[in-house]
């Protein structure tokens, strides 16, 4: 969201991007200035929390120097810094954006998670506006963190639309091409997909985009189950577009999400979509009725844009993949896709954002 929005906003404002470290994985437009708040990168959540103060001072000094009028932040730690900066500079507008399902992102276990829950509860209400990227996420912030709904706005992720929607072709004689995209950690739960694919009888090819702490464990499972000629780890990919265009089905196994852009990219690329019915986001994309309280405890559902299955239900996922392989249905443009395209169009989102900024 940050870089797409920054590019569009730079047509109307003098835009600066503040990053927590110098490590940048995306191309930044020349019209946007980039400033680093730290030379260090910490893996520990506790160390990240302790380093908030020096980064807050760095942001404060840059904000004063650049005479910023509005600061928009995304994700938790940048949000904390932004709010602290807003307290130090009262005439500056503070807009934060919550992109994760915080109640599951920070369970009530462990010191680091308790610190994060405390910071969300205490700091978030001090922001001028909180942008939330899904209905369930907004509901959770209100019920689990006692943040007033009047303080929040539902604000969907901007997305660069493809020039033309690509339909899945009618069933082809070759192997089923499966795609998985995301950080290789416990939350993304890629091991579930590997365990299910180890049981299927049909021919397939799985490409996994992303890296993370479980990469070695996942590769070891692939070797132990003789899947190395069918499962390919591609690491972090800056532009995954070619992989979407050359796949048949996208599978998401996450324990929780905020609002997964990767599902949107799959839908807009014409892929069949298979997703865990997790909090939050997938149902808002795949279920045309957006009944966010109809979370599955077991089994699965079929919708026009794809499938939802109960989190960690391996039997349900196996049934879905067998059906996808046998059916190879053609996913066509529908009113639901047009609604999603309008909802997430970058220009429409930035137009709404400008109303909040001004």
Coordinates of C-alpha atoms in Angstrom, one line a residue:
X1 CA 0.0 0.0 0.0
X2 CA 2.7 2.5 1.0
X3 CA 4.6 2.7 -2.3
X4 CA 1.5 2.6 -4.5
X5 CA -0.1 5.3 -2.5
X6 CA 3.1 7.4 -2.3
X7 CA 3.4 7.4 -6.1
X8 CA -0.2 8.6 -6.6
X9 CA -0.1 11.1 -3.7
X10 CA 3.2 12.6 -5.0
X11 CA 1.1 14.2 -7.8
X12 CA -0.7 16.3 -5.1
X13 CA 1.7 16.6 -2.2
X14 CA 5.4 16.7 -1.3
X15 CA 5.8 13.1 -0.2
X16 CA 8.5 11.5 1.9
X17 CA 8.8 7.9 3.0
X18 CA 10.2 7.0 6.4
X19 CA 11.6 3.5 6.6
X20 CA 12.6 1.7 9.8
X21 CA 15.9 0.4 8.3
X22 CA 17.8 0.9 5.1
X23 CA 16.7 -2.5 3.7
X24 CA 14.3 -1.7 0.9
X25 CA 12.9 -4.5 -1.4
X26 CA 10.8 -2.3 -3.7
X27 CA 11.5 0.2 -6.4
X28 CA 10.9 3.8 -5.1
X29 CA 9.7 6.4 -7.6
X30 CA 12.1 9.3 -8.1
X31 CA 9.4 11.8 -7.1
X32 CA 9.4 10.4 -3.5
X33 CA 12.2 11.0 -1.0
X34 CA 13.2 8.1 1.3
X35 CA 14.6 8.6 4.9
X36 CA 15.8 5.8 7.2
X37 CA 15.1 6.0 10.9
X38 CA 17.8 3.4 11.9
X39 CA 20.9 1.7 10.7
X40 CA 20.1 -1.5 12.7
X41 CA 17.7 -4.4 12.0
X42 CA 16.5 -6.5 15.0
X43 CA 14.9 -9.9 14.8
X44 CA 13.7 -9.9 18.4
X45 CA 10.3 -8.4 19.1
X46 CA 11.4 -7.3 22.5
X47 CA 14.5 -5.5 21.1
X48 CA 12.2 -3.9 18.5
X49 CA 10.0 -2.6 21.2
X50 CA 12.9 -1.2 23.3
X51 CA 14.3 0.6 20.2
X52 CA 11.0 2.5 19.8
X53 CA 12.4 5.5 21.7
X54 CA 15.5 6.3 19.6
X55 CA 13.4 5.7 16.4
X56 CA 10.8 8.1 17.7
X57 CA 13.4 10.7 18.3
X58 CA 14.7 10.2 14.7
X59 CA 11.2 10.5 13.3
X60 CA 10.5 13.6 15.4
X61 CA 13.7 15.4 14.1
X62 CA 12.9 14.5 10.5
X63 CA 9.3 15.7 10.9
X64 CA 10.4 19.0 12.3
X65 CA 13.1 19.4 9.7
X66 CA 10.8 18.6 6.8
X67 CA 7.8 20.4 8.3
X68 CA 5.5 17.5 7.7
X69 CA 1.8 18.2 8.1
X70 CA 0.5 14.7 8.0
X71 CA 2.1 11.3 8.7
X72 CA 0.5 8.1 7.5
X73 CA 1.9 4.9 8.9
X74 CA 1.3 1.2 8.1
X75 CA 1.8 -1.8 10.4
X76 CA 2.2 -1.8 14.2
X77 CA 5.7 -0.5 15.0
X78 CA 5.5 2.4 12.5
X79 CA 2.1 3.2 14.0
X80 CA 3.5 3.4 17.5
X81 CA 6.3 5.7 16.2
X82 CA 3.8 7.9 14.3
X83 CA 1.5 8.3 17.3
X84 CA 4.4 9.2 19.6
X85 CA 5.6 11.7 17.0
X86 CA 2.0 13.1 16.8
X87 CA 2.0 13.7 20.6
X88 CA 5.3 15.5 20.4
X89 CA 4.1 17.6 17.4
X90 CA 0.4 18.4 18.3
X91 CA -0.3 20.3 15.1
X92 CA 0.6 17.4 12.9
X93 CA -2.1 15.0 11.7
X94 CA -1.5 11.4 12.7
X95 CA -3.1 8.7 10.5
X96 CA -2.3 5.1 11.2
X97 CA -3.3 2.0 9.2
X98 CA -3.9 -1.4 10.8
X99 CA -3.1 -4.2 8.3
X100 CA -3.2 -7.3 10.5
X101 CA -5.7 -9.1 12.7
X102 CA -4.1 -7.8 15.9
X103 CA -5.9 -10.2 18.3
X104 CA -4.3 -13.2 16.6
X105 CA -1.1 -11.4 15.6
X106 CA -0.5 -10.7 19.3
X107 CA -2.0 -13.6 21.3
X108 CA -2.1 -13.2 25.1
X109 CA 1.1 -15.2 25.6
X110 CA 4.7 -14.0 25.9
X111 CA 6.2 -10.7 27.0
X112 CA 6.6 -9.4 23.5
X113 CA 3.0 -10.0 22.6
X114 CA 1.7 -8.5 25.8
X115 CA 3.8 -5.4 25.2
X116 CA 2.3 -5.1 21.7
X117 CA -1.2 -5.5 23.0
X118 CA -0.6 -2.8 25.6
X119 CA 0.8 -0.4 23.0
X120 CA -2.1 -1.0 20.6
X121 CA -4.6 -0.4 23.5
X122 CA -2.9 2.7 24.9
X123 CA -1.5 4.4 21.8
X124 CA -4.0 3.7 19.0
X125 CA -6.8 5.9 20.5
X126 CA -4.4 8.9 20.4
X127 CA -4.2 8.8 16.6
X128 CA -6.4 11.3 14.6
X129 CA -7.7 8.5 12.4
X130 CA -7.2 4.7 12.2
X131 CA -7.6 3.1 8.7
X132 CA -8.6 -0.6 8.9
X133 CA -8.4 -2.9 5.9
X134 CA -11.2 -5.3 6.6
X135 CA -14.6 -5.5 8.4
X136 CA -13.5 -8.2 10.8
X137 CA -10.3 -6.3 11.6
X138 CA -12.3 -3.2 12.6
X139 CA -14.7 -5.3 14.7
X140 CA -11.8 -6.9 16.6
X141 CA -10.1 -3.6 17.3
X142 CA -13.3 -2.4 18.8
X143 CA -14.2 -5.5 20.8
X144 CA -10.7 -6.8 21.8
X145 CA -8.8 -3.5 22.2
X146 CA -11.8 -1.2 23.1
X147 CA -11.1 1.3 20.3
X148 CA -14.1 3.5 19.5
X149 CA -15.6 2.8 16.0
X150 CA -15.9 6.5 15.4
X151 CA -12.1 6.7 15.4
X152 CA -11.8 4.1 12.6
X153 CA -12.6 4.0 8.9
X154 CA -12.8 0.9 6.7
X155 CA -10.1 1.5 4.1
X156 CA -9.3 -1.3 1.6
X157 CA -5.8 -1.9 0.2
X158 CA -5.1 -0.1 -3.1
X159 CA -4.2 -2.4 -5.9
X160 CA -2.8 -1.9 -9.4
X161 CA -5.3 -3.6 -11.7
X162 CA -4.2 -5.7 -14.7
X163 CA -5.1 -4.2 -18.1
X164 CA -7.4 -7.1 -18.8
X165 CA -8.7 -10.0 -16.7
X166 CA -7.3 -13.4 -17.7
X167 CA -9.6 -16.3 -17.5
X168 CA -8.5 -19.8 -16.5
X169 CA -8.5 -22.0 -19.6
X170 CA -10.7 -25.1 -20.0
X171 CA -9.1 -28.2 -18.5
X172 CA -5.7 -28.9 -20.0
X173 CA -4.0 -32.3 -20.3
X174 CA -0.9 -31.3 -18.4
X175 CA -0.2 -31.1 -14.7
X176 CA -2.1 -28.8 -12.3
X177 CA 0.1 -25.8 -11.6
X178 CA -0.3 -24.6 -8.0
X179 CA 1.0 -21.4 -6.5
X180 CA 1.7 -20.4 -2.9
X181 CA 3.0 -16.9 -2.0
X182 CA 3.9 -15.5 1.4
X183 CA 6.4 -15.5 4.3
X184 CA 7.5 -19.0 5.3
X185 CA 6.5 -18.9 8.9
X186 CA 4.0 -20.6 11.3
X187 CA 1.2 -18.2 10.4
X188 CA 1.2 -18.9 6.7
X189 CA 1.0 -22.7 7.5
X190 CA 2.5 -23.9 4.1
X191 CA 3.3 -27.2 5.7
X192 CA -0.4 -28.0 5.6
X193 CA -0.4 -27.7 1.8
X194 CA 2.7 -29.9 1.5
X195 CA 1.2 -32.6 3.7
X196 CA -2.0 -32.6 1.6
X197 CA -0.1 -32.7 -1.7
X198 CA 1.9 -35.7 -0.4
X199 CA -1.4 -37.6 -0.5
X200 CA -2.8 -36.6 -3.9
X201 CA -2.9 -39.0 -6.9
X202 CA -2.9 -36.4 -9.7
X203 CA 0.2 -34.8 -11.2
X204 CA 1.0 -31.3 -10.0
X205 CA 3.7 -28.6 -9.8
X206 CA 3.9 -26.3 -6.8
X207 CA 5.9 -23.1 -6.8
X208 CA 6.4 -21.4 -3.5
X209 CA 7.3 -17.7 -3.5
X210 CA 8.7 -16.3 -0.3
X211 CA 11.3 -16.9 2.4
X212 CA 11.3 -17.1 6.2
X213 CA 12.3 -19.0 9.3
X214 CA 10.6 -22.3 8.3
X215 CA 12.2 -22.6 4.9
X216 CA 14.7 -25.3 6.0
X217 CA 12.0 -27.3 7.7
X218 CA 9.7 -27.1 4.7
X219 CA 12.5 -28.2 2.3
X220 CA 13.3 -31.1 4.6
X221 CA 9.7 -32.2 4.4
X222 CA 9.8 -32.0 0.6
X223 CA 12.9 -34.2 0.5
X224 CA 11.6 -36.7 3.0
X225 CA 8.4 -37.2 1.0
X226 CA 10.1 -37.4 -2.4
X227 CA 8.4 -34.2 -3.7
X228 CA 11.6 -32.4 -4.8
X229 CA 10.7 -32.9 -8.5
X230 CA 7.3 -31.3 -8.0
X231 CA 7.8 -28.6 -5.4
X232 CA 10.0 -25.6 -6.1
X233 CA 11.1 -22.9 -3.7
X234 CA 11.6 -19.6 -5.5
X235 CA 12.5 -17.3 -2.6
X236 CA 11.5 -13.7 -2.4
X237 CA 10.3 -12.4 -5.8
X238 CA 9.9 -8.7 -6.4
X239 CA 7.4 -9.1 -9.2
X240 CA 5.3 -12.3 -8.9
X241 CA 3.1 -11.4 -11.9
X242 CA 4.5 -14.0 -14.3
X243 CA 3.9 -16.7 -11.7
X244 CA 0.3 -15.8 -11.3
X245 CA -0.2 -15.8 -15.1
X246 CA 1.3 -19.2 -15.5
X247 CA -0.5 -21.0 -12.6
X248 CA -3.9 -22.7 -12.4
X249 CA -4.7 -22.4 -8.7
X250 CA -3.6 -20.3 -5.8
X251 CA -3.7 -21.8 -2.3
X252 CA -3.6 -19.9 1.0
X253 CA -3.3 -21.8 4.3
X254 CA -2.9 -18.9 6.8
X255 CA -3.9 -19.0 10.4
X256 CA -4.8 -15.4 10.2
X257 CA -4.6 -12.4 7.8
X258 CA -5.4 -8.7 7.7
X259 CA -6.7 -8.5 4.2
X260 CA -4.6 -10.6 1.8
X261 CA -3.7 -8.7 -1.4
X262 CA -2.3 -12.0 -2.8
X263 CA -5.9 -13.3 -3.1
X264 CA -6.9 -10.2 -5.0
X265 CA -4.0 -10.7 -7.4
X266 CA -5.0 -14.3 -7.9
X267 CA -8.6 -13.4 -8.6
X268 CA -7.7 -10.6 -11.0
X269 CA -5.3 -13.0 -12.8
X270 CA -8.1 -15.5 -13.4
X271 CA -6.8 -18.2 -11.1
X272 CA -8.9 -20.6 -9.2
X273 CA -8.5 -19.5 -5.5
X274 CA -8.4 -21.8 -2.5
X275 CA -8.1 -20.2 1.0
X276 CA -8.5 -21.0 4.6
X277 CA -11.5 -19.2 6.1
X278 CA -9.3 -17.4 8.6
X279 CA -9.7 -14.0 10.3
X280 CA -9.7 -11.8 8.4
X281 CA -10.1 -10.9 4.8
X282 CA -10.5 -14.0 2.7
X283 CA -14.3 -14.3 3.1
X284 CA -14.7 -10.6 2.2
X285 CA -13.0 -11.3 -1.1
X286 CA -14.3 -14.8 -2.0
X287 CA -17.9 -14.8 -0.5
X288 CA -20.1 -12.5 -2.6
X289 CA -22.4 -12.0 0.4
X290 CA -19.4 -11.0 2.7
X291 CA -21.0 -12.8 5.7
X292 CA -18.0 -12.3 7.9
X293 CA -19.5 -14.1 10.9
X294 CA -20.0 -17.3 9.0
X295 CA -16.6 -18.7 9.8
X296 CA -16.2 -22.4 9.1
X297 CA -15.3 -24.8 11.9
X298 CA -14.9 -27.7 9.5
X299 CA -15.4 -28.6 5.9
X300 CA -15.4 -26.2 2.9
X301 CA -17.6 -24.0 0.7
X302 CA -17.5 -23.4 -3.0
X303 CA -18.1 -19.9 -4.4
X304 CA -18.0 -18.2 -7.8
X305 CA -14.4 -16.9 -7.2
X306 CA -13.0 -19.9 -5.3
X307 CA -13.1 -22.1 -2.2
X308 CA -13.1 -21.5 1.5
X309 CA -12.1 -24.2 3.9
X310 CA -11.9 -24.4 7.7
X311 CA -8.4 -23.5 9.0
X312 CA -6.1 -26.5 9.2
X313 CA -8.7 -29.0 7.9
X314 CA -6.5 -31.2 5.8
X315 CA -9.4 -33.4 4.6
X316 CA -11.3 -30.4 3.3
X317 CA -8.3 -29.0 1.5
X318 CA -7.6 -32.5 -0.1
X319 CA -11.2 -32.7 -1.3
X320 CA -11.0 -29.2 -2.8
X321 CA -7.8 -29.9 -4.6
X322 CA -9.2 -33.1 -6.1
X323 CA -12.2 -31.2 -7.3
X324 CA -10.1 -28.4 -8.7
X325 CA -8.0 -31.0 -10.6
X326 CA -11.0 -32.8 -12.0
X327 CA -13.1 -29.8 -12.8
X328 CA -10.6 -27.2 -14.0
X329 CA -13.5 -24.7 -14.2
X330 CA -13.3 -21.5 -16.1
X331 CA -13.4 -18.5 -13.8
X332 CA -15.1 -15.6 -15.6
X333 CA -15.4 -11.9 -14.9
X334 CA -18.4 -11.4 -12.7
X335 CA -20.1 -8.5 -11.0
X336 CA -18.2 -9.5 -7.8
X337 CA -14.9 -9.1 -9.6
X338 CA -16.0 -5.7 -11.0
X339 CA -17.0 -4.7 -7.4
X340 CA -13.6 -5.8 -6.1
X341 CA -11.8 -3.9 -8.9
X342 CA -13.7 -0.7 -8.1
X343 CA -13.1 -1.1 -4.3
X344 CA -9.3 -1.6 -4.7
X345 CA -8.5 0.7 -7.7
X346 CA -5.5 2.8 -6.6
X347 CA -7.0 6.0 -7.9
X348 CA -10.3 5.5 -6.0
X349 CA -8.5 4.6 -2.8
X350 CA -6.1 7.6 -3.0
X351 CA -9.1 9.9 -3.7
X352 CA -10.6 8.7 -0.4
X353 CA -7.3 9.1 1.3
X354 CA -6.9 12.7 0.1
X355 CA -10.3 13.5 1.7
X356 CA -8.9 12.3 5.1
X357 CA -5.6 14.1 4.6
X358 CA -7.2 17.4 3.7

